[in-house]
Every structure is written in C-alpha cells, then in structure tokens.
Amino acid sequence: MRLVGIGINGIRNFIALIDLTANFNNNTNYGIVKILQISAKSIYEAVVKKAGTEEKKKTLEAENRGDILTVSGDGSWSKRGFTSRMGIVSVIGKYTNKILDVAVKSSFCKACAFWKGQEGTPEYEAWFETHGSECNVNHEDSAGKMEVDGIIEKFKRSEELHNAKYGYIRYIDTKTFNMLLEAKPYDDDLTVKKKGMRFARERVYKRGNEARKRILWLGSLRNFNSVENMRKAIWATFHHKSSTDENPQHEYCPPGEDSWCGWRKAEATGEEYTHPPALDEDVQQVLKPIYDLR
C-alpha cells in the first residue's frame, strides 16, 4: 500500500476494515518503509545497470564505439508551475529508449518542517545531530532549475555508473544545454554536443509551413488582381523578418505611415528605426524553401 501512496492512517483503516489487527504502530510502519526503500533501490540499480549495458551494446553496433552515448534528458515536477518543491530528472538512451539514470530533486523535508520553530531546544539538538544524512532537501534553488541541476549531476555520474560518457544530448532546451556546457561534466576535452537539430528543423519547418498557408491566403486575398503583387506580398514577411540595421530588406513591404512595417512607417515619417533581432541564418535556410513552394 505504501507503494501506491497510502500512508499509515490509510493502512490502519484498511486493517481495521478487514479485522486483522489494530497493532500497527509507527515503528512497524517505518520498519516496513525502510525495507521497501532498500528493495526498491536495489531493483532500480540493477535495472539501470542493465539498461546501460544494452545501450552501450547498441551504440557499439550502430556507431562502432560504445564509450560515448547519445542520450536525451527530461524533467517532471510534482505539480505544474514554478512552485513545485519536488522534481525528477531522467536520462534516456537513444537506441534502447530506456532510462539510464534518474535524479530526484527536493526542496522540502517533512522532518525539517515538523521541527521548524523548535530550534535551540535540547530535543531539537538531539534530532539535528542525526538528521543530516537523512534530510530530503538536496535542492535550494528554483523549481525550474531542478532539471538543469539534475542533468548536470547525471552527466557527472555516467562514468561511475556505466563506464561511459554522455557525448551527445538530444531534444533539450537551450538554457539547460548551455549550462551543461559551462559545467564541463568531464575533465578531458570531450565536448558535449547537441543532436537535436533535425528535431528542431522539423518543428521550424512545420510551423513555418502553417504560417505560409496563412500568408498565402492573405496575399492572394489582398492582391487577387496581380500575380506579381501577390508574390511580393508573400515574400515581404520573409525579407522583413530577415532585415537588420546594416541590411534592411523592406522593398516588398507596403510603404506609407499606415504600413504594418515599422521600417516603412519610420521612413514615411522621417523617424529613426532600430531593427529587432533578425531571424537566425540557419532558420532562414529552413524557411526559405517553404516560400519557394508553388
């Protein structure tokens, strides 16, 4: 029952209902929890060890080396938002899709909460002396940073656990990836690389294609009497978003003070205009074929 989240009071109610015994005290409960914890930990360690062995074998078959693994990282929290006090981070192998390691991050300890406010008492001092190694708090930063810290922690543990390094990581957000690079989880010159470009390109292409359909519809609606004007209206958004102060590309944007283009509007009123950051060149290369489609 403990494994499905039912606490001591629920267990007592269940025992009373089936008329077993009422002698289920705290010591008995904690003893059972300790046994479950030891058993679950042993099984977990055996499972991730086996998963690591399988991942190394499949990596060797696919890439002719099994000491550098490609993984993905994923974080989950006990509740939505940035107020969660507990989160879990998992590292998943590319070829087996099995979990290779897990980090549980917590900024809350029930025992600490219970003893809060009793600092300075003899009872508190006696409890505190033995609590350090049992405290559940292992994270003191924001809930959002649990994923970052967990990923870095698991990378640093890969050699100890699997006798391998995580050289590539897929499908991870840029913030986490950059902080992982700064952490330098391995002492040698191995650089962790990101292998999510294909995934990112697919997402950019898909969303760009959806935007293209809307742009085609509006361009056709507003310029139905001229194919050339229709073409310019469609390409206007691409060049507009690719423009910089050094290289403005607004020749296809509609002129005048009422234009949706800020540069054209500033041109008409004689004001200065500063461009926002332009589309990255890699993104431009992904989007350009979408505009070229007929």
Tab-separated table of C-alpha atoms in Angstrom:
chain	number	residue	atom	x	y	z
A	1	MET	CA	0.000	0.000	0.000
A	2	ARG	CA	2.915	2.310	0.628
A	3	LEU	CA	3.983	1.853	-2.996
A	4	VAL	CA	0.696	3.384	-4.197
A	5	GLY	CA	0.939	6.356	-1.846
A	6	ILE	CA	-1.295	5.236	1.027
A	7	GLY	CA	0.069	6.433	4.375
A	8	ILE	CA	-0.099	4.991	7.856
A	9	ASN	CA	-3.643	6.196	8.601
A	10	GLY	CA	-4.961	4.659	5.393
A	11	ILE	CA	-3.234	1.385	6.243
A	12	ARG	CA	-4.737	1.415	9.744
A	13	ASN	CA	-8.219	1.983	8.322
A	14	PHE	CA	-7.752	-0.861	5.846
A	15	ILE	CA	-6.527	-3.235	8.581
A	16	ALA	CA	-9.464	-2.308	10.798
A	17	LEU	CA	-11.963	-2.896	7.988
A	18	ILE	CA	-10.699	-6.415	7.304
A	19	ASP	CA	-10.402	-7.075	11.061
A	20	LEU	CA	-6.729	-8.061	11.093
A	21	THR	CA	-5.146	-6.166	13.977
A	22	ALA	CA	-5.069	-2.723	15.442
A	23	ASN	CA	-1.419	-3.048	16.484
A	24	PHE	CA	0.106	-1.238	13.513
A	25	ASN	CA	2.209	1.450	15.186
A	26	ASN	CA	4.694	3.973	13.829
A	27	ASN	CA	7.718	1.752	14.436
A	28	THR	CA	6.155	-1.063	12.421
A	29	ASN	CA	5.280	1.357	9.626
A	30	TYR	CA	8.747	2.906	9.435
A	31	GLY	CA	10.355	-0.530	9.530
A	32	ILE	CA	8.301	-1.655	6.532
A	33	VAL	CA	9.029	1.598	4.675
A	34	LYS	CA	12.755	1.067	5.249
A	35	ILE	CA	12.574	-2.473	3.850
A	36	LEU	CA	10.638	-1.225	0.804
A	37	GLN	CA	13.178	1.542	0.269
A	38	ILE	CA	16.109	-0.880	0.340
A	39	SER	CA	14.340	-3.298	-2.013
A	40	ALA	CA	13.256	-0.594	-4.464
A	41	LYS	CA	16.751	0.915	-4.521
A	42	SER	CA	18.363	-2.465	-5.213
A	43	ILE	CA	15.956	-3.214	-8.062
A	44	TYR	CA	16.416	0.279	-9.518
A	45	GLU	CA	20.205	-0.020	-9.526
A	46	ALA	CA	20.046	-3.419	-11.230
A	47	VAL	CA	17.589	-2.142	-13.868
A	48	VAL	CA	19.605	0.966	-14.834
A	49	LYS	CA	22.829	-1.053	-14.917
A	50	LYS	CA	21.219	-3.497	-17.330
A	51	ALA	CA	19.817	-0.628	-19.421
A	52	GLY	CA	23.278	0.939	-19.598
A	53	THR	CA	24.824	-2.318	-20.787
A	54	GLU	CA	22.179	-2.660	-23.515
A	55	GLU	CA	22.629	0.959	-24.608
A	56	LYS	CA	26.409	0.560	-24.883
A	57	LYS	CA	25.969	-2.607	-26.931
A	58	LYS	CA	23.529	-0.993	-29.372
A	59	THR	CA	25.685	2.135	-29.629
A	60	LEU	CA	28.673	-0.045	-30.477
A	61	GLU	CA	26.677	-1.785	-33.215
A	62	ALA	CA	25.427	1.494	-34.684
A	63	GLU	CA	28.452	3.768	-34.230
A	64	ASN	CA	31.397	1.372	-33.780
A	65	ARG	CA	32.062	2.677	-30.278
A	66	GLY	CA	30.260	2.154	-27.004
A	67	ASP	CA	32.030	4.526	-24.625
A	68	ILE	CA	30.221	7.707	-25.708
A	69	LEU	CA	26.440	7.527	-25.564
A	70	THR	CA	23.735	9.714	-27.045
A	71	VAL	CA	21.012	10.493	-24.540
A	72	SER	CA	18.038	12.760	-24.005
A	73	GLY	CA	17.097	14.443	-20.750
A	74	ASP	CA	13.619	15.022	-19.392
A	75	GLY	CA	12.314	16.679	-16.235
A	76	SER	CA	8.985	16.328	-14.458
A	77	TRP	CA	7.565	18.015	-11.377
A	78	SER	CA	5.068	17.023	-8.697
A	79	LYS	CA	2.760	19.835	-9.841
A	80	ARG	CA	2.584	22.401	-12.613
A	81	GLY	CA	4.122	25.824	-12.413
A	82	PHE	CA	7.264	27.039	-10.721
A	83	THR	CA	6.172	26.416	-7.135
A	84	SER	CA	6.775	22.666	-7.092
A	85	ARG	CA	9.055	21.530	-4.282
A	86	MET	CA	9.902	18.183	-5.818
A	87	GLY	CA	11.013	17.144	-9.286
A	88	ILE	CA	12.514	14.188	-11.101
A	89	VAL	CA	15.027	14.210	-13.949
A	90	SER	CA	15.689	11.184	-16.147
A	91	VAL	CA	18.387	10.410	-18.713
A	92	ILE	CA	17.188	8.178	-21.570
A	93	GLY	CA	19.301	6.210	-24.040
A	94	LYS	CA	18.912	6.885	-27.772
A	95	TYR	CA	18.879	3.289	-29.044
A	96	THR	CA	17.094	1.447	-26.226
A	97	ASN	CA	14.753	4.259	-25.142
A	98	LYS	CA	15.390	3.021	-21.612
A	99	ILE	CA	16.135	5.119	-18.546
A	100	LEU	CA	19.858	5.138	-17.799
A	101	ASP	CA	19.737	7.245	-14.644
A	102	VAL	CA	17.348	9.292	-12.516
A	103	ALA	CA	17.790	12.256	-10.175
A	104	VAL	CA	15.159	13.180	-7.593
A	105	LYS	CA	15.400	16.820	-6.528
A	106	SER	CA	13.587	18.126	-3.467
A	107	SER	CA	13.483	21.449	-1.651
A	108	PHE	CA	11.206	20.119	1.104
A	109	CYS	CA	11.756	17.811	4.066
A	110	LYS	CA	8.805	16.836	6.249
A	111	ALA	CA	11.010	16.249	9.279
A	112	CYS	CA	12.578	19.702	8.935
A	113	ALA	CA	9.110	21.239	8.641
A	114	PHE	CA	7.994	19.376	11.787
A	115	TRP	CA	10.947	20.621	13.862
A	116	LYS	CA	10.877	24.156	12.485
A	117	GLY	CA	10.377	26.657	15.287
A	118	GLN	CA	11.884	24.385	17.920
A	119	GLU	CA	15.479	25.424	17.296
A	120	GLY	CA	17.537	25.772	20.465
A	121	THR	CA	15.679	23.141	22.469
A	122	PRO	CA	17.505	20.014	23.716
A	123	GLU	CA	15.107	17.840	21.729
A	124	TYR	CA	15.889	19.736	18.534
A	125	GLU	CA	19.642	19.483	19.068
A	126	ALA	CA	19.391	15.723	19.631
A	127	TRP	CA	17.312	15.311	16.472
A	128	PHE	CA	19.514	17.592	14.375
A	129	GLU	CA	22.699	15.650	15.163
A	130	THR	CA	21.387	12.558	13.386
A	131	HIS	CA	19.195	14.178	10.736
A	132	GLY	CA	21.856	15.478	8.338
A	133	SER	CA	22.339	12.237	6.420
A	134	GLU	CA	18.578	11.604	6.260
A	135	CYS	CA	17.377	15.067	5.168
A	136	ASN	CA	15.411	15.017	1.912
A	137	VAL	CA	16.447	18.521	0.844
A	138	ASN	CA	19.018	18.352	-1.957
A	139	HIS	CA	17.978	21.452	-3.927
A	140	GLU	CA	17.846	25.049	-2.714
A	141	ASP	CA	17.247	26.890	-5.982
A	142	SER	CA	14.088	27.428	-8.063
A	143	ALA	CA	11.860	24.596	-9.258
A	144	GLY	CA	12.808	25.336	-12.865
A	145	LYS	CA	16.490	24.782	-12.120
A	146	MET	CA	15.834	21.262	-10.840
A	147	GLU	CA	16.046	19.935	-14.398
A	148	VAL	CA	19.320	21.754	-15.094
A	149	ASP	CA	20.979	20.576	-11.872
A	150	GLY	CA	19.667	17.042	-12.324
A	151	ILE	CA	21.008	16.733	-15.880
A	152	ILE	CA	24.451	18.024	-14.860
A	153	GLU	CA	24.513	15.679	-11.859
A	154	LYS	CA	23.681	12.649	-14.013
A	155	PHE	CA	26.281	13.539	-16.639
A	156	LYS	CA	28.951	13.698	-13.962
A	157	ARG	CA	27.876	10.262	-12.701
A	158	SER	CA	27.872	8.471	-16.069
A	159	GLU	CA	31.424	7.115	-15.858
A	160	GLU	CA	30.887	5.763	-12.359
A	161	LEU	CA	27.544	4.175	-13.234
A	162	HIS	CA	28.009	2.958	-16.815
A	163	ASN	CA	31.732	3.359	-17.502
A	164	ALA	CA	30.781	5.621	-20.403
A	165	LYS	CA	30.342	9.296	-21.174
A	166	TYR	CA	27.314	11.126	-22.494
A	167	GLY	CA	28.823	12.873	-25.504
A	168	TYR	CA	25.608	13.940	-27.193
A	169	ILE	CA	22.267	15.067	-25.870
A	170	ARG	CA	19.038	15.336	-27.862
A	171	TYR	CA	15.828	17.345	-27.525
A	172	ILE	CA	16.869	19.597	-24.656
A	173	ASP	CA	16.162	23.309	-24.273
A	174	THR	CA	18.930	25.811	-24.981
A	175	LYS	CA	19.172	27.113	-21.409
A	176	THR	CA	19.814	23.658	-19.962
A	177	PHE	CA	22.243	22.816	-22.754
A	178	ASN	CA	24.302	25.990	-22.265
A	179	MET	CA	24.546	25.461	-18.515
A	180	LEU	CA	25.607	21.871	-19.142
A	181	LEU	CA	28.424	23.116	-21.374
A	182	GLU	CA	29.530	25.581	-18.697
A	183	ALA	CA	29.572	22.834	-16.067
A	184	LYS	CA	32.077	20.748	-18.101
A	185	PRO	CA	30.983	17.392	-16.643
A	186	TYR	CA	34.110	15.594	-17.862
A	187	ASP	CA	37.693	16.541	-17.064
A	188	ASP	CA	39.066	15.813	-20.537
A	189	ASP	CA	38.477	17.712	-23.763
A	190	LEU	CA	35.277	15.886	-24.658
A	191	THR	CA	32.668	18.448	-25.636
A	192	VAL	CA	29.019	17.652	-25.109
A	193	LYS	CA	27.188	18.252	-28.383
A	194	LYS	CA	23.581	18.797	-29.218
A	195	LYS	CA	21.949	16.369	-31.619
A	196	GLY	CA	18.503	17.906	-31.734
A	197	MET	CA	18.928	19.976	-34.909
A	198	ARG	CA	16.911	17.601	-37.066
A	199	PHE	CA	14.112	17.653	-34.499
A	200	ALA	CA	14.305	21.453	-34.277
A	201	ARG	CA	14.374	21.835	-38.064
A	202	GLU	CA	11.291	19.655	-38.382
A	203	ARG	CA	9.420	21.801	-35.867
A	204	VAL	CA	10.514	25.054	-37.549
A	205	TYR	CA	9.540	23.685	-40.967
A	206	LYS	CA	6.137	22.504	-39.762
A	207	ARG	CA	5.263	25.774	-38.051
A	208	GLY	CA	6.692	27.772	-40.940
A	209	ASN	CA	4.562	25.832	-43.404
A	210	GLU	CA	1.456	26.545	-41.322
A	211	ALA	CA	2.345	30.257	-41.298
A	212	ARG	CA	2.970	30.127	-45.052
A	213	LYS	CA	-0.591	28.929	-45.663
A	214	ARG	CA	-1.961	31.927	-43.757
A	215	ILE	CA	0.397	34.293	-45.615
A	216	LEU	CA	-0.586	32.791	-48.995
A	217	TRP	CA	-4.252	33.225	-48.176
A	218	LEU	CA	-3.838	36.870	-47.109
A	219	GLY	CA	-1.516	37.665	-50.024
A	220	SER	CA	-3.961	36.162	-52.503
A	221	LEU	CA	-6.944	37.910	-50.936
A	222	ARG	CA	-5.349	41.356	-50.933
A	223	ASN	CA	-3.677	41.099	-54.357
A	224	PHE	CA	-6.007	38.874	-56.358
A	225	ASN	CA	-5.700	41.114	-59.444
A	226	SER	CA	-1.883	40.886	-59.766
A	227	VAL	CA	0.291	37.777	-59.597
A	228	GLU	CA	3.448	39.880	-59.173
A	229	ASN	CA	1.988	41.874	-56.258
A	230	MET	CA	0.791	38.622	-54.745
A	231	ARG	CA	4.337	37.206	-54.914
A	232	LYS	CA	5.815	40.342	-53.342
A	233	ALA	CA	3.261	40.328	-50.517
A	234	ILE	CA	4.109	36.715	-49.699
A	235	TRP	CA	7.881	37.281	-49.694
A	236	ALA	CA	7.557	40.545	-47.750
A	237	THR	CA	7.308	38.766	-44.397
A	238	PHE	CA	10.438	36.679	-45.016
A	239	HIS	CA	12.608	39.645	-46.003
A	240	HIS	CA	11.080	41.811	-43.267
A	241	LYS	CA	11.998	39.302	-40.543
A	242	SER	CA	15.485	38.827	-42.035
A	243	SER	CA	16.303	42.550	-42.002
A	244	THR	CA	18.954	44.226	-39.865
A	245	ASP	CA	20.110	47.824	-39.445
A	246	GLU	CA	23.076	47.014	-41.693
A	247	ASN	CA	20.958	45.217	-44.293
A	248	PRO	CA	17.315	46.364	-44.376
A	249	GLN	CA	15.200	44.302	-46.796
A	250	HIS	CA	11.853	46.069	-46.912
A	251	GLU	CA	11.448	46.564	-50.657
A	252	TYR	CA	8.383	44.288	-50.645
A	253	CYS	CA	6.807	45.825	-47.519
A	254	PRO	CA	3.917	48.250	-48.156
A	255	PRO	CA	5.050	51.912	-47.927
A	256	GLY	CA	3.409	54.760	-46.033
A	257	GLU	CA	2.553	55.827	-42.489
A	258	ASP	CA	-0.180	53.185	-42.235
A	259	SER	CA	2.115	50.299	-43.182
A	260	TRP	CA	2.369	47.283	-40.886
A	261	CYS	CA	6.130	47.523	-41.439
A	262	GLY	CA	7.823	49.629	-38.764
A	263	TRP	CA	10.752	50.480	-41.038
A	264	ARG	CA	8.468	51.721	-43.838
A	265	LYS	CA	6.403	53.705	-41.333
A	266	ALA	CA	9.540	55.365	-39.930
A	267	GLU	CA	10.687	56.079	-43.495
A	268	ALA	CA	7.433	57.902	-44.222
A	269	THR	CA	7.529	59.977	-41.023
A	270	GLY	CA	11.269	60.694	-41.126
A	271	GLU	CA	11.949	58.944	-37.834
A	272	GLU	CA	14.810	56.630	-36.958
A	273	TYR	CA	14.137	52.909	-36.774
A	274	THR	CA	16.091	50.192	-34.985
A	275	HIS	CA	15.540	46.641	-36.156
A	276	PRO	CA	14.751	43.901	-33.666
A	277	PRO	CA	16.972	40.783	-33.815
A	278	ALA	CA	16.628	39.154	-37.233
A	279	LEU	CA	15.933	35.509	-37.953
A	280	ASP	CA	18.999	33.364	-37.453
A	281	GLU	CA	20.672	32.388	-40.731
A	282	ASP	CA	20.075	28.688	-40.051
A	283	VAL	CA	16.373	29.393	-39.531
A	284	GLN	CA	16.292	31.414	-42.747
A	285	GLN	CA	17.698	28.435	-44.643
A	286	VAL	CA	14.938	26.227	-43.221
A	287	LEU	CA	12.150	28.706	-44.016
A	288	LYS	CA	13.279	29.775	-47.476
A	289	PRO	CA	12.211	26.539	-49.239
A	290	ILE	CA	8.753	26.963	-47.718
A	291	TYR	CA	8.355	30.303	-49.513
A	292	ASP	CA	9.711	28.761	-52.711
A	293	LEU	CA	6.988	26.096	-52.761
A	294	ARG	CA	4.455	26.527	-55.521
